[in-house]
Amino acid sequence: MGPTVHDVHAWRFKVVAGLIELHADPDRFRRLRDPAGRALHLASGAALVNLRLTAAQLGHEAVVRLLPDAGRPALLATVRLAGRHRVTREERLLCAATLRPLSATAHPSGERPSAHVLNELREAARLEGAALHPLPTAADGAVQRAVLTTTGDGRTEWLRAGQALQRVLLSGTARSVSASFTFEAADVPSVREVTTPGEIPQALLELAQQAPVRPRGRLFEPAVDRQHEGKRNWQRIR
């Protein structure tokens, strides 16, 4: 599970001797909508976070290599389960958040997250080698916009940005923050105000703080229907 490219899970995990491989799936990749494969790498990086969190629940440290073989461009990463790992409370919360359904609703509603929560989300991005910058917001704005950036703009950076995006989304879910995002962020004028030279926008997010809700019945509801595949499709995590 994870953010998808036009509602297509264009990656596959494969078990080989001592490793789990993450592959781009050419049969499901729609090159016309993503000619450089940037969104594919972002979404695949997000799925990689879910695998790492699951490994942690099973007591294993996940050692990841991004783009390990230049001769096999479809091989995006390898994961080796090494040693014993004592799962943390944060990892348990994030893993539980992976089971929450995606919603096709365009924009979240609620209040702007506090500075403390935003700092926690920024730290989540930093842990994955990216940066999350809150954007200027109108005084009456109920949603906080933020841009996720990397230093550089190659395949490795796209995979890192995908991992950072997923950790931010899951961290937000664990803190009752709903979020929508789009992979198209470079043309937002206010992005230039918060980034430095060399930082490349990779995703634009809208964040809203929700009142904590007690679960009714089952903790997690079934996944929603397929999402709209149009341009600038915002996906909401709640």
Coordinates of C-alpha atoms in Angstrom, one line a residue:
M1 CA 0.0 0.0 0.0
G2 CA 1.0 3.6 -0.5
P3 CA 0.4 6.7 -2.6
T4 CA -0.1 5.6 -6.2
V5 CA 0.7 7.0 -9.7
H6 CA -2.7 7.6 -11.3
D7 CA -4.2 4.9 -9.0
V8 CA -1.7 2.3 -10.4
H9 CA 0.6 0.4 -8.1
A10 CA 3.5 0.4 -10.6
W11 CA 5.9 -1.5 -8.4
R12 CA 6.5 -5.1 -7.4
F13 CA 8.4 -6.7 -4.5
K14 CA 10.4 -9.8 -5.4
V15 CA 12.0 -12.2 -2.9
V16 CA 15.5 -13.4 -3.9
A17 CA 18.3 -15.1 -2.0
G18 CA 18.8 -13.0 1.2
L19 CA 17.1 -10.0 -0.2
I20 CA 13.7 -8.4 -1.0
E21 CA 13.9 -6.4 -4.3
L22 CA 11.7 -3.4 -5.3
H23 CA 11.1 -3.3 -9.0
A24 CA 9.3 -0.9 -11.3
D25 CA 6.6 -2.8 -13.1
P26 CA 6.8 -1.9 -16.9
D27 CA 3.4 -3.6 -17.5
R28 CA 1.7 -1.2 -15.2
F29 CA 3.8 1.9 -15.7
R30 CA 2.0 4.6 -17.8
R31 CA 4.9 6.5 -19.5
L32 CA 2.6 8.9 -21.3
R33 CA 1.4 10.3 -17.9
D34 CA 4.9 10.2 -16.3
P35 CA 7.5 10.2 -19.1
A36 CA 10.6 10.6 -16.8
G37 CA 9.3 8.1 -14.3
R38 CA 9.5 10.7 -11.5
A39 CA 6.1 9.9 -10.0
L40 CA 6.8 6.2 -10.3
H41 CA 9.9 6.6 -8.1
L42 CA 8.1 8.8 -5.6
A43 CA 5.3 6.2 -5.2
S44 CA 7.8 3.3 -5.0
G45 CA 9.8 5.1 -2.3
A46 CA 6.6 5.4 -0.3
A47 CA 5.9 1.7 -0.6
L48 CA 9.5 1.0 0.5
V49 CA 8.7 2.8 3.8
N50 CA 5.8 0.5 4.4
L51 CA 8.0 -2.5 3.9
R52 CA 10.6 -1.1 6.3
L53 CA 7.9 -0.5 9.0
T54 CA 6.6 -4.0 8.6
A55 CA 10.0 -5.5 8.9
A56 CA 10.4 -3.5 12.2
Q57 CA 7.2 -5.1 13.5
L58 CA 8.6 -8.5 12.9
G59 CA 11.8 -7.6 14.8
H60 CA 14.2 -7.0 11.9
E61 CA 16.4 -4.1 10.9
A62 CA 15.8 -3.3 7.2
V63 CA 19.0 -2.3 5.4
V64 CA 18.1 -0.5 2.1
R65 CA 20.2 0.1 -1.0
L66 CA 18.7 2.5 -3.6
L67 CA 19.4 1.8 -7.2
P68 CA 21.9 -0.9 -6.5
D69 CA 22.6 -2.1 -10.1
A70 CA 23.1 0.4 -12.9
G71 CA 22.7 -2.4 -15.4
R72 CA 19.2 -3.1 -14.1
P73 CA 17.3 0.3 -14.2
A74 CA 14.0 -1.3 -13.2
L75 CA 15.6 -2.5 -9.9
L76 CA 14.8 0.5 -7.7
A77 CA 16.0 -0.9 -4.3
T78 CA 17.0 -3.9 -2.3
V79 CA 16.2 -4.6 1.3
R80 CA 18.2 -7.0 3.5
L81 CA 16.7 -8.0 6.8
A82 CA 19.6 -7.8 9.2
G83 CA 19.9 -8.4 12.9
R84 CA 17.3 -8.0 15.6
H85 CA 15.3 -4.8 16.0
R86 CA 13.3 -3.7 19.0
V87 CA 10.3 -1.9 17.5
T88 CA 9.6 1.5 18.9
R89 CA 6.2 3.0 19.8
E90 CA 6.5 5.5 16.8
E91 CA 7.1 2.6 14.4
R92 CA 4.1 0.8 15.7
L93 CA 2.0 3.9 15.2
L94 CA 3.3 4.5 11.7
C95 CA 2.8 0.9 10.7
A96 CA -0.8 1.0 12.0
A97 CA -1.3 4.2 9.9
T98 CA -0.4 2.3 6.7
L99 CA -3.7 0.3 7.1
R100 CA -5.8 3.5 7.0
P101 CA -7.7 3.8 3.6
L102 CA -7.0 6.5 1.0
S103 CA -9.8 8.9 0.2
A104 CA -10.3 10.6 -3.1
T105 CA -11.6 13.8 -1.5
A106 CA -9.6 16.7 -2.9
H107 CA -8.8 18.9 0.1
P108 CA -8.7 18.3 3.8
S109 CA -10.8 20.3 6.2
G110 CA -10.1 21.3 9.8
E111 CA -7.7 23.6 11.6
R112 CA -4.1 24.4 10.8
P113 CA -1.7 22.1 12.7
S114 CA 0.2 23.6 15.6
A115 CA 3.8 24.7 15.3
H116 CA 4.7 21.6 17.4
V117 CA 3.0 19.2 15.1
L118 CA 4.5 20.9 12.0
N119 CA 7.9 20.5 13.6
E120 CA 7.3 16.8 14.1
L121 CA 6.3 16.4 10.4
R122 CA 9.4 18.4 9.3
E123 CA 11.5 16.0 11.4
A124 CA 9.8 13.1 9.7
A125 CA 10.9 14.4 6.3
R126 CA 14.4 15.1 7.5
L127 CA 14.9 11.5 8.7
E128 CA 14.4 10.4 5.1
G129 CA 16.8 12.9 3.6
A130 CA 14.3 15.5 2.5
A131 CA 12.9 18.8 3.8
L132 CA 9.4 20.0 4.5
H133 CA 8.8 23.7 4.3
P134 CA 5.5 25.2 5.5
L135 CA 4.2 27.9 3.0
P136 CA 2.9 31.3 3.9
T137 CA -0.8 31.0 4.8
A138 CA -3.5 33.7 5.0
A139 CA -4.7 34.6 8.5
D140 CA -8.1 33.1 7.9
G141 CA -6.7 30.0 6.1
A142 CA -7.8 26.7 7.7
V143 CA -5.3 24.5 5.9
Q144 CA -1.5 24.6 6.1
R145 CA 0.2 24.1 2.8
A146 CA 3.8 22.8 2.7
V147 CA 6.3 21.8 0.1
L148 CA 8.5 18.7 0.3
T149 CA 12.0 19.3 -1.3
T150 CA 15.2 17.4 -1.9
T151 CA 18.7 18.6 -2.8
G152 CA 19.1 17.4 -6.3
D153 CA 16.6 16.0 -8.8
G154 CA 17.6 12.5 -9.9
R155 CA 16.3 9.0 -9.5
T156 CA 17.8 8.6 -6.0
E157 CA 16.4 11.9 -4.8
W158 CA 12.9 10.9 -6.2
L159 CA 13.1 7.6 -4.2
R160 CA 14.1 9.6 -1.1
A161 CA 11.4 12.1 -1.6
G162 CA 8.8 9.3 -1.8
Q163 CA 10.1 7.8 1.5
A164 CA 9.9 11.2 3.1
L165 CA 6.4 11.9 1.7
Q166 CA 5.1 8.6 3.1
R167 CA 6.7 9.1 6.5
V168 CA 5.1 12.6 6.7
L169 CA 1.7 11.3 5.7
L170 CA 1.9 8.4 8.2
S171 CA 3.2 10.7 10.9
G172 CA 0.3 13.1 10.2
T173 CA -2.2 10.3 10.4
A174 CA -0.8 9.2 13.8
R175 CA -1.3 12.8 15.0
S176 CA -4.8 13.2 13.6
V177 CA -3.6 15.4 10.7
S178 CA -5.4 14.8 7.4
A179 CA -3.4 15.6 4.3
S180 CA -3.8 15.8 0.5
F181 CA -0.9 16.0 -1.8
T182 CA 0.2 16.4 -5.4
F183 CA 3.5 15.5 -7.1
E184 CA 3.3 18.8 -9.0
A185 CA 4.8 21.6 -6.9
A186 CA 7.4 23.5 -8.9
D187 CA 4.9 26.0 -10.4
V188 CA 3.6 27.3 -7.0
P189 CA 4.9 30.9 -6.6
S190 CA 5.2 30.8 -2.8
V191 CA 7.6 27.8 -3.0
R192 CA 10.5 30.1 -3.9
E193 CA 10.0 32.1 -0.7
V194 CA 10.8 29.2 1.6
T195 CA 13.4 27.2 -0.4
T196 CA 17.1 27.8 -1.0
P197 CA 19.1 27.4 -4.2
G198 CA 19.6 23.7 -5.0
E199 CA 16.3 22.6 -3.3
I200 CA 14.0 20.9 -5.7
P201 CA 10.2 20.8 -5.0
Q202 CA 8.9 17.2 -5.2
A203 CA 5.4 17.3 -3.7
L204 CA 2.9 19.9 -2.4
L205 CA 0.8 19.0 0.6
E206 CA -2.2 20.5 2.4
L207 CA -2.4 19.7 6.1
A208 CA -5.3 20.0 8.5
Q209 CA -5.6 19.1 12.1
Q210 CA -8.6 16.9 13.0
A211 CA -10.2 16.3 16.3
P212 CA -9.2 12.9 17.6
V213 CA -11.9 10.3 16.8
R214 CA -12.6 7.2 18.8
P215 CA -12.9 4.2 16.5
R216 CA -16.4 2.7 16.1
G217 CA -16.6 -1.0 15.3
R218 CA -13.4 -2.1 13.5
L219 CA -10.4 0.1 13.9
F220 CA -9.7 0.3 10.1
E221 CA -12.4 0.5 7.4
P222 CA -12.1 -1.2 4.1
A223 CA -10.2 0.6 1.3
V224 CA -12.2 3.1 -0.8
D225 CA -12.9 2.8 -4.5
R226 CA -10.4 3.5 -7.2
Q227 CA -9.3 7.1 -7.4
H228 CA -9.7 9.6 -10.2
E229 CA -6.7 9.5 -12.6
G230 CA -6.9 13.1 -13.9
K231 CA -4.1 15.6 -13.9
R232 CA -3.2 17.2 -10.6
N233 CA -5.0 14.4 -8.7
W234 CA -5.0 15.3 -5.0
Q235 CA -5.0 12.3 -2.8
R236 CA -6.2 12.6 0.8
I237 CA -5.0 10.7 3.8
R238 CA -7.2 10.8 6.8

